Short mmCIF file of C-alpha atoms in Angstrom, two decimals:
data_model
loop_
_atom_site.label_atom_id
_atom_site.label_comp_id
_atom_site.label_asym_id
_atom_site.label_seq_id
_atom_site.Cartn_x
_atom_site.Cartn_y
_atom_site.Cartn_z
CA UNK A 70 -76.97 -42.73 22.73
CA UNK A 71 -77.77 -40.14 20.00
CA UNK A 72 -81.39 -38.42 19.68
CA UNK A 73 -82.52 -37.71 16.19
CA UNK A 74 -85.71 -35.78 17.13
CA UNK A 75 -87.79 -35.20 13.99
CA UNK A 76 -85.57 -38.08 11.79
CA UNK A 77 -87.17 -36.76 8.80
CA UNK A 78 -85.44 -39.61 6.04
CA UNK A 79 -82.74 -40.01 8.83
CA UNK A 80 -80.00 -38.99 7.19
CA UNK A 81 -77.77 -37.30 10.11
CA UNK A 82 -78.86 -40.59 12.08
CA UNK A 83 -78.45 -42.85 10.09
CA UNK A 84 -74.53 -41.83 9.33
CA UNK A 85 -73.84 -41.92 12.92
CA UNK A 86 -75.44 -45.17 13.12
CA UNK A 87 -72.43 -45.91 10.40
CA UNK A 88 -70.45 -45.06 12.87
CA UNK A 89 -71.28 -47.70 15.50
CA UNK A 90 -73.27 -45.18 17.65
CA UNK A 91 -76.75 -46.44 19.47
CA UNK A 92 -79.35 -43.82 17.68
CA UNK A 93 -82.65 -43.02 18.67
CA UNK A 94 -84.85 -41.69 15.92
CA UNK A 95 -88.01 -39.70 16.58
CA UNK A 96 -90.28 -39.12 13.48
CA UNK A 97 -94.10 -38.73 13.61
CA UNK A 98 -95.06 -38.51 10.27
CA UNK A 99 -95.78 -42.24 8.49
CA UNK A 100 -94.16 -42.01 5.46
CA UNK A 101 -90.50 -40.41 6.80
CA UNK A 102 -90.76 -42.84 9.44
CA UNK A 103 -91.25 -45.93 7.02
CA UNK A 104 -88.06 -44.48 4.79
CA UNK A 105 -85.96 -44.26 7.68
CA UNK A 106 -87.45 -48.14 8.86
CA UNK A 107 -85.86 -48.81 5.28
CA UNK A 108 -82.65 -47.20 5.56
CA UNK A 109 -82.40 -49.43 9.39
CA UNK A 110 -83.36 -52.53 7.62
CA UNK A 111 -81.02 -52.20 4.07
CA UNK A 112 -78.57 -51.31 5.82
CA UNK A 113 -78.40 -53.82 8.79
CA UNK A 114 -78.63 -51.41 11.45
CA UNK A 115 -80.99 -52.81 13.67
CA UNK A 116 -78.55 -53.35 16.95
CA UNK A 117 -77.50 -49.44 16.68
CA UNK A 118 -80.90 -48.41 16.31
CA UNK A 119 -84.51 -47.75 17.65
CA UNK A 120 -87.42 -45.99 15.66
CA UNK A 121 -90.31 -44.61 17.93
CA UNK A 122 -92.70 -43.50 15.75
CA UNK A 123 -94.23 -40.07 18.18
CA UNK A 124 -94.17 -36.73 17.93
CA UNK A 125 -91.93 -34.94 20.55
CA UNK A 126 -93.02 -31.79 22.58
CA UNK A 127 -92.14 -29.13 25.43
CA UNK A 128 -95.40 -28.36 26.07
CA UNK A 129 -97.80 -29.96 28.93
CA UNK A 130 -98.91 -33.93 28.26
CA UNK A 131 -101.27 -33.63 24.75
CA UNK A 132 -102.15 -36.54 22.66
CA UNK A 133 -101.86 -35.54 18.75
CA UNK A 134 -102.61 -38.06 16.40
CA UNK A 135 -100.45 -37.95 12.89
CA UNK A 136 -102.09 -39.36 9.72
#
C-alpha cells in the first residue's frame, strides 16, 4: 500500500488511488482531512482507500490534539 503522510487535499494520493493502488492517507488537520474525505467519496474510492485522521511523528509516544 501507499502512505500519504500529511495528505494535505490529497492530491498525490488521490491520483494513485486512480490508479488502482490501496492508499493510506495521514492528515491531522480537520478541514484537509474533510476535503480529502470528499475527494474519496466523489470519486468512489472507498475500496483503494483509508483516511486516519492523526498526526504522525518520530519522536517518543506524545498525544497532540489538532483543532
Amino acid at each position: 500500500p501507499h502512505r500519504n503522510i500529511g495528505a494535505n487535499i490529497g492530491l498525490y494520493g488521490l491520483y494513485f488511488a486512480s490508479r488502482g493502488c490501496f492508499v493510506h492517507f495521514v492528515e491531522a488537520l480537520p478541514l484537509n482531512a474533510d476535503h480529502v474525505q470528499f475527494s474519496i467519496n466523489a470519486n468512489g474510492f472507498g475500496q483503494h482507500t483509508r483516511l486516519h485522521r492523526v498526526a504522525v511523528s518520530a519522536v517518543g509516544n506524545r498525544t497532540i490534539a489538532m483543532r
